[in-house]
Tab-separated table of C-alpha atoms and ligand atoms in Angstrom:
chain	number	residue	atom	x	y	z
A	1	ASP	CA	-0.072	0.106	0.016
A	2	LYS	CA	1.110	3.484	-0.653
A	3	ILE	CA	2.291	5.674	2.262
A	4	PRO	CA	0.143	8.660	2.640
A	5	THR	CA	2.020	11.848	1.867
A	6	TRP	CA	1.539	15.478	2.791
A	7	ARG	CA	0.034	16.031	-0.659
A	8	GLU	CA	-2.491	13.152	-0.843
A	9	GLU	CA	-4.197	12.660	2.532
A	10	ASN	CA	-3.088	14.284	5.610
A	11	ILE	CA	-3.295	17.773	4.626
A	12	LYS	CA	-6.807	17.710	3.169
A	13	SER	CA	-8.585	16.109	6.073
A	14	ASP	CA	-7.843	18.353	9.179
A	15	ASP	CA	-7.966	21.637	7.290
A	16	LYS	CA	-9.455	24.001	9.553
A	17	ASP	CA	-9.402	22.274	12.832
A	18	GLU	CA	-7.806	24.321	15.431
A	19	GLY	CA	-5.378	22.271	17.555
A	20	LYS	CA	-5.152	19.369	15.183
A	21	GLU	CA	-1.910	18.199	14.092
A	22	LEU	CA	-1.225	17.209	10.589
A	23	THR	CA	1.727	14.419	10.137
A	24	GLY	CA	3.140	13.000	7.216
A	25	GLY	CA	3.705	9.453	6.460
A	26	GLY	CA	7.026	7.789	6.048
A	27	GLY	CA	10.598	8.883	5.809
A	28	LEU	CA	11.330	12.448	6.401
A	29	ASN	CA	7.667	13.220	6.413
A	30	ASP	CA	7.274	11.023	9.462
A	31	LYS	CA	9.405	13.473	11.635
A	32	VAL	CA	7.563	16.737	10.722
A	33	SER	CA	4.069	17.943	11.428
A	34	LEU	CA	1.889	21.054	11.184
A	35	TYR	CA	0.021	22.048	14.190
A	36	LYS	CA	-2.329	25.164	14.426
A	37	GLY	CA	-2.698	26.487	17.794
A	38	ASP	CA	-0.987	27.459	21.071
A	39	ILE	CA	2.488	26.373	21.379
A	40	THR	CA	2.315	26.499	25.317
A	41	VAL	CA	0.130	23.332	25.460
A	42	LEU	CA	2.569	21.004	23.580
A	43	GLU	CA	4.136	18.170	25.373
A	44	VAL	CA	7.483	18.180	23.739
A	45	ASP	CA	11.167	17.997	24.941
A	46	ALA	CA	11.455	21.789	23.960
A	47	ILE	CA	9.274	24.518	22.546
A	48	VAL	CA	11.041	27.509	20.989
A	49	ASN	CA	10.447	31.198	21.962
A	50	ALA	CA	10.552	34.004	19.589
A	51	ALA	CA	12.229	36.144	22.141
A	52	ASN	CA	13.924	39.548	22.051
A	53	SER	CA	17.514	40.223	22.899
A	54	SER	CA	16.792	41.015	26.495
A	55	LEU	CA	15.337	37.573	27.098
A	56	LEU	CA	13.143	39.301	29.613
A	57	GLY	CA	9.752	38.753	28.011
A	58	GLY	CA	7.472	40.631	25.792
A	59	GLY	CA	4.308	40.264	23.786
A	60	GLY	CA	3.259	37.685	21.169
A	61	VAL	CA	4.352	34.074	21.698
A	62	ASP	CA	6.961	35.181	24.165
A	63	GLY	CA	4.284	36.706	26.370
A	64	CYS	CA	2.413	33.438	26.244
A	65	ILE	CA	5.253	31.226	27.030
A	66	HIS	CA	6.365	33.376	30.019
A	67	LYS	CA	2.707	33.480	31.302
A	68	ALA	CA	2.267	29.902	30.973
A	69	ALA	CA	5.720	28.906	32.299
A	70	GLY	CA	5.488	31.090	35.507
A	71	SER	CA	7.878	33.517	37.125
A	72	CYS	CA	10.663	31.172	37.557
A	73	LEU	CA	11.271	31.156	33.899
A	74	TYR	CA	11.816	35.053	34.011
A	75	ASP	CA	14.262	34.327	36.846
A	76	GLU	CA	16.417	31.976	35.020
A	77	CYS	CA	16.152	34.272	31.703
A	78	HIS	CA	17.356	37.155	33.847
A	79	SER	CA	20.553	35.289	34.645
A	80	LEU	CA	21.383	34.700	31.010
A	81	ASN	CA	22.550	38.019	30.126
A	82	GLY	CA	20.283	38.384	26.985
A	83	CYS	CA	20.873	36.758	23.492
A	84	GLU	CA	22.174	38.203	20.300
A	85	THR	CA	20.036	38.016	17.164
A	86	GLY	CA	20.006	34.562	15.352
A	87	LYS	CA	21.565	32.936	18.419
A	88	ALA	CA	19.662	30.746	20.979
A	89	LYS	CA	19.671	29.934	24.740
A	90	ILE	CA	17.998	27.103	26.705
A	91	THR	CA	16.076	27.046	29.895
A	92	CYS	CA	13.667	24.888	31.763
A	93	GLY	CA	10.091	24.717	31.022
A	94	TYR	CA	8.823	25.129	34.671
A	95	ASP	CA	4.997	25.068	34.717
A	96	LEU	CA	4.874	24.237	30.819
A	97	PRO	CA	4.266	20.567	29.558
A	98	ALA	CA	7.420	21.134	27.501
A	99	ARG	CA	10.496	20.223	29.439
A	100	TYR	CA	12.752	22.925	28.013
A	101	VAL	CA	12.452	26.494	26.367
A	102	ILE	CA	14.792	27.298	23.569
A	103	HIS	CA	14.773	31.056	23.422
A	104	THR	CA	15.962	32.520	20.100
A	105	VAL	CA	15.975	35.966	18.600
A	106	GLY	CA	14.803	36.654	15.245
A	107	PRO	CA	15.756	39.496	12.959
A	108	VAL	CA	13.698	42.698	13.259
A	109	ALA	CA	12.601	42.688	9.446
A	110	ARG	CA	10.022	45.161	9.183
A	111	GLY	CA	8.883	43.961	5.917
A	112	HIS	CA	12.346	43.747	4.341
A	113	VAL	CA	13.982	40.478	3.371
A	114	GLY	CA	17.673	40.915	2.583
A	115	PRO	CA	20.786	38.704	3.016
A	116	THR	CA	21.088	39.836	6.655
A	117	GLU	CA	17.496	39.006	7.606
A	118	THR	CA	17.689	35.639	5.745
A	119	ASN	CA	20.983	34.581	7.409
A	120	ASP	CA	19.810	35.637	10.814
A	121	LEU	CA	16.534	33.873	10.626
A	122	THR	CA	18.228	30.708	9.387
A	123	SER	CA	20.721	30.833	12.121
A	124	CYS	CA	17.650	31.048	14.620
A	125	TYR	CA	16.527	27.442	13.483
A	126	GLN	CA	20.055	26.049	13.014
A	127	ASN	CA	21.225	27.172	16.546
A	128	SER	CA	17.944	25.950	18.159
A	129	LEU	CA	18.365	22.514	16.665
A	130	ARG	CA	21.947	22.629	17.716
A	131	LEU	CA	20.893	23.015	21.284
A	132	MET	CA	18.486	20.152	20.905
A	133	LYS	CA	21.367	18.145	19.976
A	134	GLU	CA	23.642	19.227	22.393
A	135	HIS	CA	21.141	18.223	25.211
A	136	GLY	CA	20.214	15.064	23.861
A	137	LEU	CA	16.611	16.225	22.949
A	138	SER	CA	14.536	14.621	20.364
A	139	THR	CA	11.095	16.600	19.988
A	140	VAL	CA	10.724	20.340	19.353
A	141	ALA	CA	8.017	22.656	18.282
A	142	PHE	CA	8.745	25.836	16.602
A	143	PRO	CA	6.587	28.988	16.117
A	144	CYS	CA	6.807	31.318	13.045
A	145	ILE	CA	9.866	33.157	14.357
A	146	SER	CA	9.887	36.991	13.377
A	147	THR	CA	6.725	36.970	11.664
A	148	GLY	CA	4.757	38.791	14.029
A	149	ILE	CA	5.989	41.863	15.890
A	150	TYR	CA	9.279	41.753	14.010
A	151	GLY	CA	7.678	42.031	10.612
A	152	PHE	CA	9.316	39.220	8.639
A	153	PRO	CA	7.017	38.565	5.444
A	154	ASN	CA	5.349	35.095	6.195
A	155	GLU	CA	6.042	33.335	2.876
A	156	PRO	CA	9.877	33.787	2.792
A	157	ALA	CA	9.792	33.031	6.555
A	158	ALA	CA	8.047	29.727	6.098
A	159	GLU	CA	10.371	28.757	3.322
A	160	ILE	CA	13.499	29.538	5.469
A	161	ALA	CA	11.925	27.494	8.460
A	162	LEU	CA	11.087	24.486	6.403
A	163	ASN	CA	14.168	24.295	4.311
A	164	THR	CA	16.559	24.811	7.355
A	165	VAL	CA	14.755	22.123	9.289
A	166	LYS	CA	14.787	19.817	6.370
A	167	ASN	CA	18.580	20.337	5.751
A	168	TRP	CA	19.205	19.668	9.579
A	169	ILE	CA	17.071	16.346	9.687
A	170	GLU	CA	18.933	15.169	6.610
A	171	GLU	CA	22.341	15.953	7.923
A	172	ASN	CA	21.462	14.689	11.694
A	173	PRO	CA	19.226	11.790	10.774
A	174	ASP	CA	19.262	9.935	14.325
A	175	LYS	CA	18.845	12.881	16.601
A	176	ILE	CA	15.510	14.702	16.039
A	177	THR	CA	12.488	12.412	15.912
A	178	ARG	CA	9.901	15.244	15.809
A	179	VAL	CA	9.595	18.663	14.635
A	180	ILE	CA	6.251	20.353	15.049
A	181	PHE	CA	5.713	23.634	13.045
A	182	CYS	CA	3.289	25.489	15.349
A	183	VAL	CA	1.274	28.089	13.363
A	184	PHE	CA	-0.986	30.489	15.059
A	185	LEU	CA	-2.713	32.385	12.256
A	186	GLU	CA	-4.663	30.955	9.432
A	187	ASN	CA	-2.603	32.655	6.872
A	188	ASP	CA	0.561	30.748	7.981
A	189	PHE	CA	-1.397	27.533	8.353
A	190	ALA	CA	-2.310	27.829	4.491
A	191	ILE	CA	1.248	28.878	3.645
A	192	TYR	CA	2.969	25.904	5.605
A	193	LYS	CA	0.489	23.529	4.251
A	194	LYS	CA	1.200	24.426	0.847
A	195	LYS	CA	5.099	24.592	1.190
A	196	MET	CA	5.144	21.355	3.096
A	197	SER	CA	3.508	19.462	0.419
A	198	VAL	CA	6.336	20.364	-1.787
A	199	ILE	CA	9.376	20.480	0.635
A	200	PHE	CA	8.629	17.268	2.415
A	201	GLN	CA	7.064	15.147	-0.171
A	202	ASP	CA	8.393	11.593	-0.130
A	203	LYS	CA	11.093	10.832	-2.730
B	1	LIG	N1	1.622	29.944	20.274
B	1	LIG	C1	2.117	29.799	18.979
B	1	LIG	N2	2.326	30.890	18.229
B	1	LIG	C2	2.010	32.196	18.740
B	1	LIG	C3	1.367	32.406	19.910
B	1	LIG	C4	1.241	31.073	20.762
B	1	LIG	N3	0.677	31.163	22.009
B	1	LIG	N4	1.140	33.656	20.119
B	1	LIG	C5	1.617	34.287	18.963
B	1	LIG	N5	2.085	33.542	18.171
B	1	LIG	P1	5.733	37.230	17.647
B	1	LIG	P2	8.271	37.917	16.600
B	1	LIG	C6	2.508	33.517	16.876
B	1	LIG	O1	5.211	38.623	17.611
B	1	LIG	O2	7.743	38.489	15.390
B	1	LIG	C7	7.765	39.821	21.477
B	1	LIG	O3	7.332	40.939	22.151
B	1	LIG	C8	2.242	34.951	15.997
B	1	LIG	O4	0.966	34.808	15.503
B	1	LIG	O5	5.376	36.583	18.985
B	1	LIG	O6	9.536	37.105	16.474
B	1	LIG	C9	9.113	39.500	21.762
B	1	LIG	O7	9.599	39.620	23.158
B	1	LIG	C10	3.430	34.877	15.056
B	1	LIG	O8	2.915	33.958	14.017
B	1	LIG	O9	7.355	37.047	17.524
B	1	LIG	C11	9.821	40.152	20.804
B	1	LIG	O10	10.146	41.463	21.217
B	1	LIG	C12	4.580	34.178	15.724
B	1	LIG	O11	3.900	33.721	16.858
B	1	LIG	C13	8.988	40.185	19.533
B	1	LIG	O12	7.775	39.911	20.056
B	1	LIG	C14	5.657	35.021	16.032
B	1	LIG	O13	5.237	36.384	16.327
B	1	LIG	C15	9.518	39.057	18.701
B	1	LIG	O14	8.775	39.280	17.520
């Protein structure tokens, strides 16, 4: 029997269901999924936070994560001396179901996508995955880094997220067992769904 792929089955069925996870089937597809909803409810080894360079909290997904994790997260972040754009730092998850939070700082794009913005956003995904590897973690959920308050256009941001994760999994096949792309907006859901069916299609 044919293994279902992004294109053929999994995408169509759950279209608008908030909180539903769409998984691929077989090979690389098995390791990636698309989830629409709140990242703070996901029980994974690590959720990634789209933080700012102070690491002391803010709005958007950062605010949601700090609220759900509790004040101990703030205290640990306070001890980290901030984080540069494109870099990442790891903390405990505290009251979250996720064991760890990987805080990364996306580029402030304000609608502009040049080489610097592209490289910095790529580095966010790579450095987050590197921390996973260094800590022996195997399951992770990413939000759409930089596409909210920081204004990175959604389509190119999704392209960077998906291709960077794909390349990483191909180069580190044993380490990561599951990457969830956690989108919050209908627009991003549509963009990811479309791009995943191309980028992660079975060979
Ligand atoms: N779960 C998943 N995704 C979410 C959630 C959530 N609970 N809430 C929002 N999003 P943003 P940025 C989505 O603005 O652009 C903060 O103030 C949101 O819809 O959170 O990297 C930081 O402290 C969007 O798709 O992050 C920084 O100062 C995505 O998360 C600054 O914002 C990212 O939007 C970082 O801006």
